[in-house]
Amino acid sequence: MPASLWASSPSHPRRRDMLAYIGVSVAGLAYAPELRAQTPQAQIYTRLGDNQRFDPSIVAALARQLASKPFVQPQNNLPDFFSNLTYEQYVAIKSRQAPIWGSEGRGIAFEPLHRGFVFTNAVDLYVVEDGGVRRVGYESASFDYGRPNLPNDIGDIGFSGFRLISTSGNGKPFDFAIVQGATFFRAIARGQNYGAIARALTLKPADPKGEEFPIFRAFWLERPAVGSNSITVHGVIDSESTAGAVRMTFRPGDMTIVDVETTLFPRVNLEHVGLGGIGSTYFYGANDRRDADDIRSAVYESSGLQMLNGQGEWLWRPLHNPETLQISAFVDASPRGFGLLQRERTYETFQDDDQRFERRPSLWNEPLGDWGQGSVQLLEIPTDAEINDNILTYWRPKAPMTAGSEVAFAYRQYWCWSPPERPPLATVTSTRVGRGSTGRRRRFAVDFSGDMLGDNLPADLKSVLTVGPGTFQNLKIWSYPERKTLRVAFELDPGNENACEMRLILEAGGKPISETWLYRWTP
């Protein structure tokens, strides 16, 4: 099993900050592609290309039309000059143009992203202005490539995606989202660094026959109203198993909010579909150092998986870099939210002057409507390098999606320092794991923090720990009222088992006063 489930995809970078990359832009809107009669790009251009009137329903109609025919692999017209670029050569490409709409006072502008390196698939970009559609055309003269011997007459090779820029207010403009590669996109709140990555669609992750990576075929970006602080983007998704239409509305700020509405048109029966997918990195930390020989205290951009299940229970699962692939399923019905959070917000936690992991966003998904029965899936993939996204979580519906059907779902994303909805309980602020007293035993220390853990602790407060398989010994509790923190320490004795599930919660008066800590121990 590779360190990253999507490491083999040509649309995904291997460098840790690849999606924070470069700014490239094109001002020309000339159209000069070579259209072939039956290509998906030709179908898209015919229905919603230059001089057409924009109608969001046509985006869904295009996806439905694509799904009625076999999947067509994207044509790769990218010259070797670009496909053979190294990471350093790719990020050296600079734009010679200003962002589109950047001088119009609309609050949001965008920059198309160049193809090259691992971003070889072409995506058509269209702008919607005054109800009409125009294609953003590629012109090589709009870029400084930072190296000689650029091939002549490369034509219109399209783009790999785009970045969104906030230009509103009196502050300095800042990038707040990047959409590039497969169906991946990222966003940040003001003052953050890029971290977790979202997926518009996840298909068959960890499948023995290989994961399927859908792609974006085209985007339509609606020009924001003057002074607006939102932008709506429409896209067409395509893959061997399904086609789809997506509408994303971005609202940047101290918390960047993205509303995602997706309709899928399966070509085949879909047994394993992931909604609201989030990828991230967990290399090592206080609960799992994996013999890391590093000057830094910890290396991860997300510290745990938070869930608010349909019964209203708050769950916290610290992330882990295991020795072998670990797949966890948290069965639920009508989930109320889930996401990968970065709870560590101090420089001292990481001691990293370059990556600044304490500035990575938390990403919280809030389903809109009833998602029915299914499970939050968590994949933890072994990695020996921080450049790999080795964590993936998503919602997996229980019911398969049948060929020829239409399935719609929606959710709201919060790219934030902390989610807007938080547990009204004590939360887990630290999980520490180390060698136990003897044999295979492991020592755990779990810290809970909250106002209810200050000077007036409930007299009947108790910790409720369950372990299975395996047993636990030496459970102790320490209270630190000055820090409003309570530590629960214990030893796990796995016996001869190679996986033990643990569940810990604080209770008082027969009711929970903390979120539920979940953990899977593996050797």
PDB file of C-alpha atoms in Angstrom, residues 320-513:
ATOM      1  CA  HIS A 320      -2.379   8.287  14.028  1.00  0.00           C
ATOM      2  CA  ASN A 321       0.438   7.251  11.687  1.00  0.00           C
ATOM      3  CA  PRO A 322       0.085   3.466  11.870  1.00  0.00           C
ATOM      4  CA  GLU A 323       2.416   0.668  10.849  1.00  0.00           C
ATOM      5  CA  THR A 324      -0.248  -0.751   8.515  1.00  0.00           C
ATOM      6  CA  LEU A 325      -3.254   0.714   6.717  1.00  0.00           C
ATOM      7  CA  GLN A 326      -6.099   1.333   9.166  1.00  0.00           C
ATOM      8  CA  ILE A 327      -9.716   1.797   8.043  1.00  0.00           C
ATOM      9  CA  SER A 328     -12.270   2.886  10.655  1.00  0.00           C
ATOM     10  CA  ALA A 329     -16.020   3.202  10.120  1.00  0.00           C
ATOM     11  CA  PHE A 330     -18.202   5.212  12.517  1.00  0.00           C
ATOM     12  CA  VAL A 331     -21.729   4.056  11.724  1.00  0.00           C
ATOM     13  CA  ASP A 332     -24.382   6.766  11.935  1.00  0.00           C
ATOM     14  CA  ALA A 333     -27.682   8.037  10.599  1.00  0.00           C
ATOM     15  CA  SER A 334     -28.406  11.646   9.669  1.00  0.00           C
ATOM     16  CA  PRO A 335     -24.961  12.985  10.680  1.00  0.00           C
ATOM     17  CA  ARG A 336     -24.879  16.570  11.850  1.00  0.00           C
ATOM     18  CA  GLY A 337     -21.224  17.280  11.109  1.00  0.00           C
ATOM     19  CA  PHE A 338     -17.697  15.934  10.797  1.00  0.00           C
ATOM     20  CA  GLY A 339     -14.266  17.229   9.904  1.00  0.00           C
ATOM     21  CA  LEU A 340     -10.531  17.203  10.389  1.00  0.00           C
ATOM     22  CA  LEU A 341      -9.508  19.817  12.947  1.00  0.00           C
ATOM     23  CA  GLN A 342      -6.212  21.406  13.865  1.00  0.00           C
ATOM     24  CA  ARG A 343      -6.586  22.041  17.599  1.00  0.00           C
ATOM     25  CA  GLU A 344      -2.971  22.983  18.222  1.00  0.00           C
ATOM     26  CA  ARG A 345      -2.545  26.724  17.725  1.00  0.00           C
ATOM     27  CA  THR A 346       0.810  27.466  19.372  1.00  0.00           C
ATOM     28  CA  TYR A 347       4.216  27.645  17.752  1.00  0.00           C
ATOM     29  CA  GLU A 348       5.672  25.672  20.667  1.00  0.00           C
ATOM     30  CA  THR A 349       3.663  22.579  19.693  1.00  0.00           C
ATOM     31  CA  PHE A 350       5.556  22.137  16.427  1.00  0.00           C
ATOM     32  CA  GLN A 351       8.699  24.302  16.587  1.00  0.00           C
ATOM     33  CA  ASP A 352       8.557  24.582  12.791  1.00  0.00           C
ATOM     34  CA  ASP A 353       9.661  27.916  11.367  1.00  0.00           C
ATOM     35  CA  ASP A 354       8.857  26.985   7.785  1.00  0.00           C
ATOM     36  CA  GLN A 355       5.606  24.995   7.663  1.00  0.00           C
ATOM     37  CA  ARG A 356       3.857  26.699  10.620  1.00  0.00           C
ATOM     38  CA  PHE A 357       1.404  23.847  11.143  1.00  0.00           C
ATOM     39  CA  GLU A 358      -0.368  25.841  13.856  1.00  0.00           C
ATOM     40  CA  ARG A 359      -1.723  28.057  11.058  1.00  0.00           C
ATOM     41  CA  ARG A 360      -3.316  25.237   9.047  1.00  0.00           C
ATOM     42  CA  PRO A 361      -7.108  25.347   8.757  1.00  0.00           C
ATOM     43  CA  SER A 362      -9.623  23.152  10.444  1.00  0.00           C
ATOM     44  CA  LEU A 363     -12.261  21.917   7.981  1.00  0.00           C
ATOM     45  CA  TRP A 364     -15.768  21.167   9.253  1.00  0.00           C
ATOM     46  CA  ASN A 365     -18.498  19.684   7.027  1.00  0.00           C
ATOM     47  CA  GLU A 366     -22.131  20.368   7.899  1.00  0.00           C
ATOM     48  CA  PRO A 367     -24.611  18.270   5.872  1.00  0.00           C
ATOM     49  CA  LEU A 368     -27.517  20.242   4.412  1.00  0.00           C
ATOM     50  CA  GLY A 369     -30.543  17.979   4.397  1.00  0.00           C
ATOM     51  CA  ASP A 370     -30.767  14.399   5.630  1.00  0.00           C
ATOM     52  CA  TRP A 371     -27.893  12.206   4.464  1.00  0.00           C
ATOM     53  CA  GLY A 372     -29.613   9.071   5.763  1.00  0.00           C
ATOM     54  CA  GLN A 373     -27.725   6.006   6.935  1.00  0.00           C
ATOM     55  CA  GLY A 374     -24.045   5.413   6.410  1.00  0.00           C
ATOM     56  CA  SER A 375     -20.760   5.941   8.174  1.00  0.00           C
ATOM     57  CA  VAL A 376     -17.937   8.400   8.570  1.00  0.00           C
ATOM     58  CA  GLN A 377     -14.922   6.568   7.192  1.00  0.00           C
ATOM     59  CA  LEU A 378     -11.365   7.287   8.308  1.00  0.00           C
ATOM     60  CA  LEU A 379      -8.335   5.994   6.437  1.00  0.00           C
ATOM     61  CA  GLU A 380      -4.934   6.258   8.139  1.00  0.00           C
ATOM     62  CA  ILE A 381      -2.085   5.283   5.831  1.00  0.00           C
ATOM     63  CA  PRO A 382       1.479   4.548   6.951  1.00  0.00           C
ATOM     64  CA  THR A 383       3.977   7.163   5.849  1.00  0.00           C
ATOM     65  CA  ASP A 384       7.650   7.815   6.481  1.00  0.00           C
ATOM     66  CA  ALA A 385       7.586  11.336   5.036  1.00  0.00           C
ATOM     67  CA  GLU A 386       5.585  14.461   5.766  1.00  0.00           C
ATOM     68  CA  ILE A 387       5.028  15.212   2.061  1.00  0.00           C
ATOM     69  CA  ASN A 388       2.349  12.513   1.848  1.00  0.00           C
ATOM     70  CA  ASP A 389      -1.314  13.140   2.531  1.00  0.00           C
ATOM     71  CA  ASN A 390      -1.838   9.983   4.558  1.00  0.00           C
ATOM     72  CA  ILE A 391      -5.213  10.803   6.135  1.00  0.00           C
ATOM     73  CA  LEU A 392      -8.588  10.658   4.401  1.00  0.00           C
ATOM     74  CA  THR A 393     -12.088  10.975   5.846  1.00  0.00           C
ATOM     75  CA  TYR A 394     -15.496  11.124   4.169  1.00  0.00           C
ATOM     76  CA  TRP A 395     -19.151  10.146   4.543  1.00  0.00           C
ATOM     77  CA  ARG A 396     -20.016   6.815   2.920  1.00  0.00           C
ATOM     78  CA  PRO A 397     -23.750   6.341   2.279  1.00  0.00           C
ATOM     79  CA  LYS A 398     -25.028   2.888   3.172  1.00  0.00           C
ATOM     80  CA  ALA A 399     -27.242   2.571   0.099  1.00  0.00           C
ATOM     81  CA  PRO A 400     -25.466   2.169  -3.260  1.00  0.00           C
ATOM     82  CA  MET A 401     -26.170   4.609  -6.079  1.00  0.00           C
ATOM     83  CA  THR A 402     -27.670   2.792  -9.050  1.00  0.00           C
ATOM     84  CA  ALA A 403     -26.739   3.255 -12.697  1.00  0.00           C
ATOM     85  CA  GLY A 404     -28.995   5.740 -14.457  1.00  0.00           C
ATOM     86  CA  SER A 405     -30.163   7.410 -11.255  1.00  0.00           C
ATOM     87  CA  GLU A 406     -29.709  11.015 -10.168  1.00  0.00           C
ATOM     88  CA  VAL A 407     -28.426  11.606  -6.641  1.00  0.00           C
ATOM     89  CA  ALA A 408     -28.197  15.101  -5.121  1.00  0.00           C
ATOM     90  CA  PHE A 409     -26.563  16.145  -1.867  1.00  0.00           C
ATOM     91  CA  ALA A 410     -25.331  19.371  -0.313  1.00  0.00           C
ATOM     92  CA  TYR A 411     -23.148  20.480   2.565  1.00  0.00           C
ATOM     93  CA  ARG A 412     -21.515  23.572   4.012  1.00  0.00           C
ATOM     94  CA  GLN A 413     -17.804  23.731   4.706  1.00  0.00           C
ATOM     95  CA  TYR A 414     -16.136  25.912   7.314  1.00  0.00           C
ATOM     96  CA  TRP A 415     -12.420  26.508   6.691  1.00  0.00           C
ATOM     97  CA  CYS A 416     -11.585  28.017  10.039  1.00  0.00           C
ATOM     98  CA  TRP A 417      -9.473  28.289  13.168  1.00  0.00           C
ATOM     99  CA  SER A 418     -12.229  26.438  15.050  1.00  0.00           C
ATOM    100  CA  PRO A 419     -15.699  25.365  13.863  1.00  0.00           C
ATOM    101  CA  PRO A 420     -18.681  27.618  14.580  1.00  0.00           C
ATOM    102  CA  GLU A 421     -20.477  24.792  16.369  1.00  0.00           C
ATOM    103  CA  ARG A 422     -18.482  23.450  19.281  1.00  0.00           C
ATOM    104  CA  PRO A 423     -19.189  20.889  21.971  1.00  0.00           C
ATOM    105  CA  PRO A 424     -20.839  22.458  25.067  1.00  0.00           C
ATOM    106  CA  LEU A 425     -18.601  20.048  26.964  1.00  0.00           C
ATOM    107  CA  ALA A 426     -15.022  19.567  27.994  1.00  0.00           C
ATOM    108  CA  THR A 427     -12.906  18.786  24.942  1.00  0.00           C
ATOM    109  CA  VAL A 428      -9.812  16.675  24.450  1.00  0.00           C
ATOM    110  CA  THR A 429      -6.762  18.903  24.316  1.00  0.00           C
ATOM    111  CA  SER A 430      -3.999  16.314  24.400  1.00  0.00           C
ATOM    112  CA  THR A 431      -3.418  12.605  23.838  1.00  0.00           C
ATOM    113  CA  ARG A 432      -0.043  11.230  24.875  1.00  0.00           C
ATOM    114  CA  VAL A 433       1.123   7.647  24.409  1.00  0.00           C
ATOM    115  CA  GLY A 434       4.321   5.969  25.569  1.00  0.00           C
ATOM    116  CA  ARG A 435       5.884   2.799  26.874  1.00  0.00           C
ATOM    117  CA  GLY A 436       4.034   1.041  29.675  1.00  0.00           C
ATOM    118  CA  SER A 437       5.343  -0.656  32.781  1.00  0.00           C
ATOM    119  CA  THR A 438       6.108  -4.003  31.206  1.00  0.00           C
ATOM    120  CA  GLY A 439       5.894  -6.070  28.039  1.00  0.00           C
ATOM    121  CA  ARG A 440       3.516  -4.755  25.390  1.00  0.00           C
ATOM    122  CA  ARG A 441       1.719  -2.413  27.738  1.00  0.00           C
ATOM    123  CA  ARG A 442       1.255   1.182  26.614  1.00  0.00           C
ATOM    124  CA  ARG A 443       0.782   4.215  28.825  1.00  0.00           C
ATOM    125  CA  PHE A 444      -1.912   6.756  27.890  1.00  0.00           C
ATOM    126  CA  ALA A 445      -2.581  10.268  29.212  1.00  0.00           C
ATOM    127  CA  VAL A 446      -5.674  12.062  27.901  1.00  0.00           C
ATOM    128  CA  ASP A 447      -6.287  15.691  28.856  1.00  0.00           C
ATOM    129  CA  PHE A 448      -9.786  17.209  28.889  1.00  0.00           C
ATOM    130  CA  SER A 449     -10.249  20.972  29.224  1.00  0.00           C
ATOM    131  CA  GLY A 450     -13.293  23.180  29.824  1.00  0.00           C
ATOM    132  CA  ASP A 451     -14.882  25.650  32.222  1.00  0.00           C
ATOM    133  CA  MET A 452     -16.641  22.838  34.102  1.00  0.00           C
ATOM    134  CA  LEU A 453     -13.209  21.465  35.085  1.00  0.00           C
ATOM    135  CA  GLY A 454     -12.181  24.536  37.070  1.00  0.00           C
ATOM    136  CA  ASP A 455     -12.423  25.059  40.811  1.00  0.00           C
ATOM    137  CA  ASN A 456     -15.890  23.586  41.284  1.00  0.00           C
ATOM    138  CA  LEU A 457     -15.565  20.050  40.002  1.00  0.00           C
ATOM    139  CA  PRO A 458     -18.730  17.950  40.361  1.00  0.00           C
ATOM    140  CA  ALA A 459     -18.427  15.700  43.408  1.00  0.00           C
ATOM    141  CA  ASP A 460     -19.550  12.648  41.463  1.00  0.00           C
ATOM    142  CA  LEU A 461     -17.290  13.215  38.446  1.00  0.00           C
ATOM    143  CA  LYS A 462     -15.903   9.976  37.071  1.00  0.00           C
ATOM    144  CA  SER A 463     -14.120   8.728  33.984  1.00  0.00           C
ATOM    145  CA  VAL A 464     -15.717   5.893  32.048  1.00  0.00           C
ATOM    146  CA  LEU A 465     -13.203   3.876  30.029  1.00  0.00           C
ATOM    147  CA  THR A 466     -13.934   0.807  27.927  1.00  0.00           C
ATOM    148  CA  VAL A 467     -11.362  -1.290  26.085  1.00  0.00           C
ATOM    149  CA  GLY A 468     -11.922  -4.173  23.709  1.00  0.00           C
ATOM    150  CA  PRO A 469     -10.176  -6.412  23.112  1.00  0.00           C
ATOM    151  CA  GLY A 470      -7.520  -6.076  25.789  1.00  0.00           C
ATOM    152  CA  THR A 471      -7.701  -4.665  29.290  1.00  0.00           C
ATOM    153  CA  PHE A 472      -6.609  -1.575  31.199  1.00  0.00           C
ATOM    154  CA  GLN A 473      -4.929  -1.046  34.563  1.00  0.00           C
ATOM    155  CA  ASN A 474      -3.750   1.749  36.836  1.00  0.00           C
ATOM    156  CA  LEU A 475      -6.399   4.296  35.861  1.00  0.00           C
ATOM    157  CA  LYS A 476      -5.766   7.605  37.629  1.00  0.00           C
ATOM    158  CA  ILE A 477      -7.205  11.101  37.459  1.00  0.00           C
ATOM    159  CA  TRP A 478      -5.382  14.378  38.095  1.00  0.00           C
ATOM    160  CA  SER A 479      -7.169  17.704  38.290  1.00  0.00           C
ATOM    161  CA  TYR A 480      -5.550  21.030  37.369  1.00  0.00           C
ATOM    162  CA  PRO A 481      -8.233  23.624  38.155  1.00  0.00           C
ATOM    163  CA  GLU A 482      -5.930  26.565  37.430  1.00  0.00           C
ATOM    164  CA  ARG A 483      -5.820  25.329  33.809  1.00  0.00           C
ATOM    165  CA  LYS A 484      -9.388  23.998  33.836  1.00  0.00           C
ATOM    166  CA  THR A 485      -7.929  20.663  32.842  1.00  0.00           C
ATOM    167  CA  LEU A 486      -8.383  17.093  33.980  1.00  0.00           C
ATOM    168  CA  ARG A 487      -5.982  14.315  32.996  1.00  0.00           C
ATOM    169  CA  VAL A 488      -6.987  10.650  32.785  1.00  0.00           C
ATOM    170  CA  ALA A 489      -4.032   8.247  32.714  1.00  0.00           C
ATOM    171  CA  PHE A 490      -4.082   4.477  32.350  1.00  0.00           C
ATOM    172  CA  GLU A 491      -2.175   1.532  30.964  1.00  0.00           C
ATOM    173  CA  LEU A 492      -3.440  -0.525  28.078  1.00  0.00           C
ATOM    174  CA  ASP A 493      -2.603  -4.218  28.169  1.00  0.00           C
ATOM    175  CA  PRO A 494      -3.324  -5.592  24.686  1.00  0.00           C
ATOM    176  CA  GLY A 495      -2.280  -9.121  25.563  1.00  0.00           C
ATOM    177  CA  ASN A 496      -1.690 -10.901  22.269  1.00  0.00           C
ATOM    178  CA  GLU A 497      -4.017  -8.597  20.316  1.00  0.00           C
ATOM    179  CA  ASN A 498      -2.791  -6.362  17.499  1.00  0.00           C
ATOM    180  CA  ALA A 499      -5.654  -3.870  17.606  1.00  0.00           C
ATOM    181  CA  CYS A 500      -7.562  -2.490  20.600  1.00  0.00           C
ATOM    182  CA  GLU A 501     -10.462  -0.026  20.488  1.00  0.00           C
ATOM    183  CA  MET A 502     -10.816   2.401  23.392  1.00  0.00           C
ATOM    184  CA  ARG A 503     -13.569   4.772  24.441  1.00  0.00           C
ATOM    185  CA  LEU A 504     -13.288   7.346  27.236  1.00  0.00           C
ATOM    186  CA  ILE A 505     -15.730   9.932  28.539  1.00  0.00           C
ATOM    187  CA  LEU A 506     -16.143  12.071  31.660  1.00  0.00           C
ATOM    188  CA  GLU A 507     -19.496  11.851  33.426  1.00  0.00           C
ATOM    189  CA  ALA A 508     -21.231  13.580  36.325  1.00  0.00           C
ATOM    190  CA  GLY A 509     -24.762  13.026  37.532  1.00  0.00           C
ATOM    191  CA  GLY A 510     -25.075  10.195  35.042  1.00  0.00           C
ATOM    192  CA  LYS A 511     -24.585  12.565  32.101  1.00  0.00           C
ATOM    193  CA  PRO A 512     -21.558  13.295  29.896  1.00  0.00           C
ATOM    194  CA  ILE A 513     -19.604  16.430  30.673  1.00  0.00           C
TER     195      ILE A 513
END
